[in-house]
Short mmCIF file of C-alpha atoms and ligand atoms in Angstrom, two decimals:
data_model
loop_
_atom_site.label_atom_id
_atom_site.label_comp_id
_atom_site.label_asym_id
_atom_site.label_seq_id
_atom_site.Cartn_x
_atom_site.Cartn_y
_atom_site.Cartn_z
CA MET A 274 -25.26 10.47 3.43
CA GLN A 275 -27.58 11.72 6.13
CA CYS A 276 -29.24 15.14 5.76
CA PRO A 277 -27.60 17.56 8.23
CA SER A 278 -30.87 19.48 8.52
CA CYS A 279 -33.65 16.91 9.05
CA HIS A 280 -31.41 13.79 9.53
CA ALA A 281 -33.22 11.82 6.84
CA ASP A 282 -31.02 8.84 5.96
CA ASP A 283 -30.95 9.36 2.21
CA THR A 284 -29.88 12.39 0.18
CA LYS A 285 -29.42 12.72 -3.57
CA VAL A 286 -26.33 13.84 -5.45
CA VAL A 287 -27.34 16.63 -7.83
CA ASP A 288 -23.88 17.58 -9.07
CA SER A 289 -20.45 15.98 -8.96
CA ARG A 290 -17.13 17.45 -10.08
CA LEU A 291 -13.41 17.18 -9.47
CA ALA A 292 -11.87 19.48 -6.89
CA GLY A 293 -8.40 20.09 -5.49
CA GLU A 294 -6.72 19.45 -8.85
CA GLY A 295 -8.37 16.06 -9.10
CA ALA A 296 -7.41 14.91 -5.60
CA ALA A 297 -11.03 15.16 -4.42
CA VAL A 298 -14.58 14.92 -5.71
CA ARG A 299 -16.98 17.67 -4.74
CA ARG A 300 -20.62 16.61 -4.59
CA ARG A 301 -23.64 18.85 -4.33
CA ARG A 302 -26.43 17.02 -2.48
CA ARG A 303 -30.09 17.63 -1.93
CA CYS A 304 -32.35 16.17 0.69
CA PRO A 305 -35.63 14.94 -0.87
CA SER A 306 -37.41 15.27 2.49
CA CYS A 307 -36.67 18.91 3.38
CA ASP A 308 -34.95 20.19 0.21
CA TYR A 309 -31.84 21.17 2.17
CA ARG A 310 -28.75 21.46 -0.07
CA PHE A 311 -25.18 20.84 1.03
CA THR A 312 -21.73 19.94 -0.29
CA THR A 313 -19.54 16.94 0.47
CA TYR A 314 -15.95 16.17 -0.53
CA GLU A 315 -14.63 12.72 -1.20
CA ARG A 316 -10.89 12.22 -0.70
CA ILE A 317 -8.54 9.30 -0.37
CA ASP A 318 -8.15 8.34 3.27
CA GLU A 319 -4.80 9.73 4.38
CA ALA A 320 -3.98 6.36 5.91
CA GLU A 321 -4.15 4.86 2.41
CA THR A 322 -2.20 7.57 0.63
CA PRO A 323 1.06 6.09 -0.65
CA ARG A 324 4.05 7.15 1.44
CA SER A 325 7.19 8.65 0.00
CA VAL A 326 10.64 7.71 1.13
CA ARG A 327 13.47 10.24 1.08
CA LYS A 328 16.76 8.46 0.62
CA SER A 329 20.06 9.64 2.06
CA ASN A 330 21.13 10.94 -1.38
CA GLY A 331 18.06 13.20 -1.45
CA THR A 332 15.98 11.31 -4.02
CA VAL A 333 12.38 10.47 -3.20
CA GLU A 334 10.63 7.25 -4.15
CA PRO A 335 7.32 5.62 -3.20
CA PHE A 336 7.39 3.39 -0.13
CA ASP A 337 7.49 -0.18 -1.36
CA ARG A 338 6.39 -2.87 1.09
CA GLY A 339 7.62 -5.54 -1.33
CA LYS A 340 11.13 -4.13 -1.16
CA LEU A 341 10.94 -4.12 2.61
CA VAL A 342 9.92 -7.79 2.67
CA ALA A 343 12.69 -8.65 0.16
CA GLY A 344 15.23 -6.93 2.43
CA LEU A 345 13.92 -8.82 5.44
CA LEU A 346 14.03 -12.14 3.58
CA ALA A 347 17.64 -11.50 2.52
CA ALA A 348 18.67 -10.55 6.05
CA THR A 349 16.97 -13.54 7.68
CA LYS A 350 17.90 -16.13 5.04
CA GLY A 351 18.76 -19.49 6.58
CA ARG A 352 18.07 -18.22 10.09
CA GLY A 353 14.94 -20.30 10.67
CA ILE A 354 12.66 -17.31 10.89
CA GLY A 355 9.25 -18.13 9.43
CA THR A 356 7.64 -16.05 6.69
CA GLU A 357 4.78 -15.38 9.07
CA HIS A 358 7.20 -13.74 11.46
CA ILE A 359 8.74 -11.73 8.61
CA GLU A 360 5.27 -10.58 7.52
CA GLN A 361 4.66 -9.50 11.11
CA ILE A 362 7.85 -7.43 11.15
CA ALA A 363 6.95 -5.91 7.76
CA GLU A 364 3.52 -5.03 9.16
CA THR A 365 4.98 -3.34 12.23
CA VAL A 366 7.45 -1.36 10.13
CA THR A 367 4.74 -0.39 7.61
CA ASP A 368 2.58 0.89 10.47
CA ALA A 369 5.53 2.92 11.75
CA VAL A 370 6.00 4.37 8.26
CA ARG A 371 2.32 5.34 8.05
CA LEU A 372 2.43 7.04 11.42
CA GLY A 373 5.56 8.88 10.32
CA GLY A 374 3.59 11.10 7.93
CA LEU A 375 3.37 11.31 4.15
CA GLU A 376 7.13 11.37 3.75
CA VAL A 377 9.59 9.35 5.79
CA THR A 378 13.34 8.97 5.45
CA SER A 379 15.08 5.72 4.57
CA ALA A 380 16.94 6.15 7.87
CA GLN A 381 13.64 6.06 9.79
CA ILE A 382 12.60 2.87 8.01
CA GLY A 383 16.01 1.30 8.57
CA ALA A 384 15.87 2.15 12.27
CA ALA A 385 12.38 0.66 12.57
CA VAL A 386 13.53 -2.57 10.88
CA LEU A 387 16.64 -2.81 13.05
CA ASN A 388 14.53 -2.25 16.14
CA GLU A 389 12.41 -5.28 15.20
CA LEU A 390 15.25 -7.52 13.98
CA GLY A 391 17.33 -6.73 17.06
CA ALA A 392 14.67 -8.42 19.16
CA VAL A 393 14.52 -11.48 16.88
CA ASP A 394 17.94 -12.51 15.64
CA GLU A 395 21.43 -11.05 16.01
CA VAL A 396 22.78 -12.32 12.68
CA SER A 397 19.79 -11.01 10.73
CA TYR A 398 20.16 -7.69 12.49
CA LEU A 399 23.82 -7.36 11.50
CA ARG A 400 23.14 -8.43 7.91
CA PHE A 401 20.41 -5.85 7.54
CA ALA A 402 22.49 -3.19 9.25
CA SER A 403 25.40 -3.89 6.89
CA VAL A 404 23.24 -3.33 3.82
CA TYR A 405 21.22 -0.45 5.15
CA LYS A 406 24.13 1.51 6.53
CA ASN A 407 26.45 0.61 3.65
CA PHE A 408 29.15 -0.53 5.95
CA ASP A 409 32.55 -0.52 4.37
CA ALA A 410 34.72 -0.93 7.37
CA ALA A 411 35.04 -3.79 9.82
CA ALA A 412 35.01 -1.15 12.57
CA ASP A 413 31.38 -0.46 11.78
CA PHE A 414 30.51 -4.09 12.44
CA HIS A 415 32.25 -4.00 15.79
CA ARG A 416 30.40 -0.83 16.72
CA GLU A 417 27.11 -2.39 15.69
CA ILE A 418 27.81 -5.53 17.71
CA GLU A 419 28.48 -3.35 20.74
CA LEU A 420 25.21 -1.50 20.17
CA LEU A 421 23.41 -4.80 19.90
CA GLY A 422 24.95 -5.95 23.17
CA LYS A 423 23.68 -2.81 24.84
CA LEU A 424 20.24 -3.31 23.32
CA GLY A 425 20.15 -6.82 24.80
CA ALA A 426 21.21 -5.51 28.20
CA ASP A 427 18.54 -2.82 28.10
CA ARG A 428 15.89 -5.38 27.34
CA GLY A 429 17.04 -7.30 30.41
ZN1 ZN B 767 -33.41 16.92 5.07
#
């Protein structure tokens, strides 16, 4: 770490302790060139902090990319969609989750997945929608098919 006073490239850590209830490390540093002392904090990059998912029943669980991929694989089974493509969708959805803040809702994730699947394959889209929205009535399927039709029209 560069010295903020004389800009020497190397400074020494003279003390190191936990801060913020263990979420950060506080380091006391000294510059050997000019003897300037300063403090730095080391924290986990927010982008790499695990995300929480709030489900519709109010429970919160960690975001699980593996689960997302499993859901995508189930929805696209036998539809000739390559694993590379599925990984791509998972990546896009994971990015959307990260941008959504430290806590996202399962509805937000579901909508992000449907947005991607809608552009790829109608059957996969409906399969995923049926699981994610817990459809119990045929009417829901019809409504979803109509929505999908509109989506296609909007995309030209
Ligand atoms: Zn210095």
